GROMACS .gro file of C-alpha atoms in nm:
model
  224
    1MET     CA    1   0.915   0.580  -1.872
    2THR     CA    2   0.852   0.421  -2.208
    3ASP     CA    3   0.674   0.094  -2.275
    4GLN     CA    4   0.532  -0.015  -2.607
    5SER     CA    5   0.400  -0.350  -2.483
    6PRO     CA    6   0.041  -0.464  -2.545
    7VAL     CA    7  -0.204  -0.512  -2.258
    8ARG     CA    8  -0.017  -0.568  -1.934
    9ILE     CA    9  -0.087  -0.563  -1.561
   10GLY     CA   10   0.121  -0.371  -1.310
   11SER     CA   11   0.089  -0.414  -0.933
   12ASP     CA   12   0.230  -0.230  -0.636
   13GLU     CA   13   0.144  -0.157  -0.275
   14ALA     CA   14   0.138   0.145  -0.044
   15GLY     CA   15   0.155   0.151   0.333
   16LYS     CA   16   0.372  -0.148   0.409
   17GLY     CA   17   0.565   0.025   0.687
   18PRO     CA   18   0.326   0.263   0.871
   19VAL     CA   19   0.217   0.213   1.229
   20LEU     CA   20  -0.132   0.345   1.152
   21GLY     CA   21  -0.380   0.236   0.890
   22PRO     CA   22  -0.397  -0.038   0.629
   23MET     CA   23  -0.165  -0.159   0.359
   24VAL     CA   24  -0.319  -0.119   0.014
   25ALA     CA   25  -0.222  -0.300  -0.307
   26ALA     CA   26  -0.343  -0.206  -0.652
   27ALA     CA   27  -0.328  -0.362  -0.997
   28VAL     CA   28  -0.381  -0.180  -1.324
   29ARG     CA   29  -0.459  -0.371  -1.645
   30ALA     CA   30  -0.426  -0.161  -1.959
   31PRO     CA   31  -0.276  -0.132  -2.305
   32ALA     CA   32   0.033   0.087  -2.291
   33ASP     CA   33  -0.121   0.367  -2.495
   34ALA     CA   34  -0.408   0.397  -2.246
   35LEU     CA   35  -0.182   0.516  -1.964
   36PRO     CA   36  -0.162   0.893  -1.911
   37ASP     CA   37   0.166   1.077  -1.954
   38GLY     CA   38   0.377   1.158  -1.652
   39ILE     CA   39   0.327   0.837  -1.457
   40ASP     CA   40   0.604   0.771  -1.207
   41ASP     CA   41   0.663   0.628  -0.863
   42SER     CA   42   0.378   0.780  -0.662
   43LYS     CA   43   0.621   0.929  -0.407
   44ARG     CA   44   0.762   1.153  -0.681
   45LEU     CA   45   0.423   1.300  -0.771
   46THR     CA   46   0.220   1.566  -0.597
   47PRO     CA   47  -0.108   1.462  -0.432
   48ALA     CA   48  -0.299   1.659  -0.695
   49ARG     CA   49  -0.121   1.483  -0.980
   50ARG     CA   50  -0.181   1.143  -0.820
   51GLU     CA   51  -0.552   1.219  -0.792
   52GLU     CA   52  -0.563   1.331  -1.154
   53ILE     CA   53  -0.392   1.012  -1.276
   54ASP     CA   54  -0.615   0.793  -1.060
   55GLN     CA   55  -0.931   0.956  -1.196
   56THR     CA   56  -0.803   0.930  -1.554
   57LEU     CA   57  -0.730   0.559  -1.518
   58ARG     CA   58  -1.068   0.487  -1.361
   59GLY     CA   59  -1.246   0.686  -1.629
   60ARG     CA   60  -1.118   0.479  -1.922
   61ASP     CA   61  -1.311   0.180  -2.057
   62ASP     CA   62  -0.989   0.003  -2.162
   63VAL     CA   63  -0.832   0.024  -1.815
   64THR     CA   64  -0.926  -0.206  -1.528
   65VAL     CA   65  -0.826  -0.133  -1.169
   66GLY     CA   66  -0.815  -0.377  -0.880
   67VAL     CA   67  -0.752  -0.281  -0.518
   68ALA     CA   68  -0.694  -0.494  -0.207
   69THR     CA   69  -0.672  -0.371   0.153
   70ILE     CA   70  -0.496  -0.541   0.445
   71ASP     CA   71  -0.622  -0.393   0.772
   72PRO     CA   72  -0.426  -0.360   1.099
   73VAL     CA   73  -0.603  -0.659   1.261
   74ARG     CA   74  -0.475  -0.887   0.987
   75ILE     CA   75  -0.129  -0.731   1.001
   76ASP     CA   76  -0.115  -0.798   1.376
   77ASP     CA   77  -0.207  -1.166   1.335
   78PRO     CA   78   0.089  -1.357   1.484
   79THR     CA   79   0.041  -1.645   1.242
   80THR     CA   80   0.142  -1.435   0.939
   81ASP     CA   81   0.416  -1.191   0.835
   82MET     CA   82   0.445  -0.882   0.619
   83ASN     CA   83   0.603  -1.063   0.324
   84SER     CA   84   0.313  -1.308   0.310
   85LEU     CA   85   0.059  -1.029   0.353
   86THR     CA   86   0.221  -0.827   0.076
   87VAL     CA   87   0.200  -1.127  -0.155
   88ALA     CA   88  -0.164  -1.178  -0.055
   89ALA     CA   89  -0.245  -0.814  -0.126
   90HIS     CA   90  -0.084  -0.825  -0.471
   91VAL     CA   91  -0.257  -1.153  -0.548
   92ALA     CA   92  -0.600  -1.016  -0.455
   93ALA     CA   93  -0.551  -0.698  -0.659
   94VAL     CA   94  -0.414  -0.880  -0.964
   95ALA     CA   95  -0.675  -1.157  -0.951
   96ALA     CA   96  -0.947  -0.892  -0.962
   97VAL     CA   97  -0.837  -0.779  -1.311
   98ALA     CA   98  -0.632  -1.061  -1.466
   99GLN     CA   99  -0.717  -1.278  -1.763
  100ASP     CA  100  -0.545  -1.598  -1.868
  101ALA     CA  101  -0.204  -1.544  -2.032
  102ASP     CA  102  -0.171  -1.185  -1.905
  103GLU     CA  103   0.178  -1.063  -1.821
  104VAL     CA  104   0.201  -0.915  -1.474
  105VAL     CA  105   0.483  -0.691  -1.355
  106THR     CA  106   0.508  -0.643  -0.980
  107ASP     CA  107   0.715  -0.417  -0.761
  108ALA     CA  108   0.889  -0.689  -0.558
  109GLY     CA  109   0.788  -0.680  -0.192
  110ASP     CA  110   1.061  -0.923  -0.090
  111VAL     CA  111   1.440  -0.908  -0.092
  112ASP     CA  112   1.422  -1.203  -0.332
  113GLU     CA  113   1.255  -1.070  -0.646
  114SER     CA  114   1.206  -1.411  -0.808
  115ARG     CA  115   1.053  -1.562  -0.496
  116PHE     CA  116   0.804  -1.279  -0.470
  117GLY     CA  117   0.707  -1.321  -0.834
  118ARG     CA  118   0.663  -1.695  -0.797
  119ARG     CA  119   0.441  -1.651  -0.493
  120VAL     CA  120   0.223  -1.396  -0.671
  121ARG     CA  121   0.189  -1.617  -0.979
  122THR     CA  122   0.097  -1.917  -0.765
  123GLY     CA  123  -0.158  -1.717  -0.570
  124VAL     CA  124  -0.326  -1.578  -0.881
  125GLY     CA  125  -0.327  -1.929  -1.026
  126ASP     CA  126  -0.498  -2.056  -0.714
  127GLU     CA  127  -0.767  -1.794  -0.783
  128GLY     CA  128  -0.823  -1.955  -1.123
  129THR     CA  129  -0.619  -1.738  -1.362
  130ASP     CA  130  -0.293  -1.840  -1.531
  131VAL     CA  131  -0.055  -1.546  -1.568
  132THR     CA  132   0.317  -1.485  -1.608
  133VAL     CA  133   0.486  -1.262  -1.353
  134VAL     CA  134   0.795  -1.044  -1.371
  135SER     CA  135   0.898  -0.913  -1.030
  136GLU     CA  136   1.158  -0.640  -0.983
  137HIS     CA  137   1.261  -0.398  -0.714
  138ARG     CA  138   1.170  -0.037  -0.792
  139ALA     CA  139   0.958  -0.152  -1.085
  140ASP     CA  140   0.738   0.154  -1.030
  141GLU     CA  141   1.027   0.363  -1.162
  142THR     CA  142   1.073   0.150  -1.474
  143TYR     CA  143   0.734   0.018  -1.584
  144PRO     CA  144   0.446   0.262  -1.641
  145HIS     CA  145   0.189  -0.004  -1.548
  146VAL     CA  146   0.354  -0.050  -1.208
  147GLY     CA  147   0.382   0.325  -1.166
  148ALA     CA  148   0.010   0.349  -1.236
  149ALA     CA  149  -0.061   0.084  -0.974
  150SER     CA  150   0.161   0.271  -0.729
  151VAL     CA  151  -0.047   0.584  -0.781
  152VAL     CA  152  -0.379   0.403  -0.737
  153ALA     CA  153  -0.261   0.231  -0.419
  154LYS     CA  154  -0.130   0.557  -0.273
  155VAL     CA  155  -0.450   0.747  -0.353
  156ARG     CA  156  -0.664   0.478  -0.191
  157ARG     CA  157  -0.448   0.465   0.121
  158ASP     CA  158  -0.448   0.845   0.150
  159THR     CA  159  -0.828   0.840   0.127
  160LEU     CA  160  -0.849   0.578   0.400
  161MET     CA  161  -0.610   0.780   0.617
  162GLU     CA  162  -0.830   1.086   0.574
  163THR     CA  163  -1.125   0.884   0.699
  164ILE     CA  164  -0.920   0.767   0.998
  165GLY     CA  165  -0.820   1.126   1.067
  166GLU     CA  166  -1.183   1.233   1.074
  167ARG     CA  167  -1.271   0.950   1.310
  168TYR     CA  168  -1.001   1.045   1.559
  169GLU     CA  169  -0.999   1.422   1.512
  170ASP     CA  170  -1.061   1.479   1.884
  171TYR     CA  171  -0.708   1.355   1.953
  172GLY     CA  172  -0.533   1.571   1.697
  173PRO     CA  173  -0.418   1.503   1.341
  174VAL     CA  174  -0.299   1.148   1.269
  175GLY     CA  175  -0.038   1.250   1.016
  176SER     CA  176   0.094   1.009   0.754
  177GLY     CA  177   0.080   0.709   0.984
  178TYR     CA  178   0.454   0.640   0.957
  179PRO     CA  179   0.660   0.590   1.276
  180SER     CA  180   0.904   0.861   1.166
  181ASP     CA  181   0.627   1.121   1.140
  182PRO     CA  182   0.623   1.345   1.451
  183THR     CA  183   0.252   1.417   1.398
  184THR     CA  184   0.171   1.046   1.404
  185ARG     CA  185   0.378   0.991   1.717
  186GLU     CA  186   0.212   1.286   1.890
  187PHE     CA  187  -0.130   1.148   1.798
  188LEU     CA  188  -0.042   0.811   1.953
  189ARG     CA  189   0.091   0.978   2.267
  190THR     CA  190  -0.226   1.183   2.306
  191TYR     CA  191  -0.463   0.896   2.237
  192VAL     CA  192  -0.293   0.654   2.476
  193SER     CA  193  -0.258   0.925   2.742
  194GLU     CA  194  -0.631   1.000   2.729
  195THR     CA  195  -0.773   0.649   2.678
  196GLY     CA  196  -0.511   0.410   2.814
  197GLU     CA  197  -0.517   0.199   2.498
  198LEU     CA  198  -0.421   0.204   2.133
  199PRO     CA  199  -0.664   0.322   1.863
  200ASP     CA  200  -0.815   0.057   1.637
  201CYS     CA  201  -0.625   0.202   1.342
  202ALA     CA  202  -0.288   0.120   1.502
  203ARG     CA  203  -0.077  -0.184   1.421
  204ALA     CA  204  -0.040  -0.302   1.777
  205SER     CA  205   0.246  -0.538   1.692
  206TRP     CA  206   0.468  -0.251   1.571
  207ALA     CA  207   0.754  -0.146   1.798
  208THR     CA  208   0.630   0.215   1.802
  209CYS     CA  209   0.310   0.099   1.975
  210ASP     CA  210   0.512  -0.091   2.234
  211ASP     CA  211   0.716   0.222   2.299
  212VAL     CA  212   0.418   0.446   2.356
  213LEU     CA  213   0.236   0.193   2.574
  214ASN     CA  214   0.546   0.136   2.788
  215ALA     CA  215   0.596   0.509   2.825
  216ALA     CA  216   0.234   0.551   2.931
  217ALA     CA  217   0.267   0.274   3.188
  218GLN     CA  218   0.567   0.452   3.336
  219SER     CA  219   0.385   0.787   3.331
  220SER     CA  220   0.666   0.936   3.124
  221LEU     CA  221   0.506   1.004   2.789
  222ALA     CA  222   0.682   1.336   2.772
  223ASP     CA  223   1.012   1.152   2.747
  224PHE     CA  224   0.899   0.938   2.452
   0.00000   0.00000   0.00000
C-alpha cells in the first residue's frame, strides 16, 4: 500500500458475522508518514504482527485511535439490523477522533458503497463534526489508514474474545466465535447441554443458536 495523503481517517470493523462476542469498529486518524510499514488487511497478518502494529499506533502522539463496540444484546435487538449497527459502530469510532474537514475512508459495510458512506457522514455530522467520506469495498487492502483501523479492530475483538474464553473456560474453548468454527460450535453444544440456555456472549438471533437450541430440545445434540 502507498498513500502520500496528509492527515486522514480510516475506519473498519471486525466481528460482523460471528455467533459469539461483539462487533468492534475502529478509526485511526494519522498523517500517512506516521503509519508503520507492512499494514494490510488484518486477516493477512499474524496475531503477533497485528499486536505490534496496534501498539505502535497507540504509542504515537500524532496518531489518534477510536474504538466502538456493539455487544450481542444490541445485535439481537429486533428493531435494528446489522447494516445499521455497522454504520453506528463506524460513526462512533470516527466521531471519537474526527475534526472538521477531515477526510474519512471507510471499508464499506453495505453492498451499496455510496449509501454506507452517506450514512456514516450523516452520523458523524449528527455528532457535531463535518467530514467527507469515501466508502469502498475492501478498502483495507487499498488504503493504509483503513488497514490500520482493521488491525486495531481485530486486536480489540481478539482481546474481548480472550476475556470471554476465560469466563466460560469450564465449558471448553470458545474458539473464534464464527459459526464455521468447529471449536465454537462444540462450545455452544456443551454449554447448552449443561445449562439448557445460551451463554450471554452468544448472538441469540443467529441461526446457529436456533440450531443448537432445537437440537438440545430434541435431545439430539450429537447429530448437530
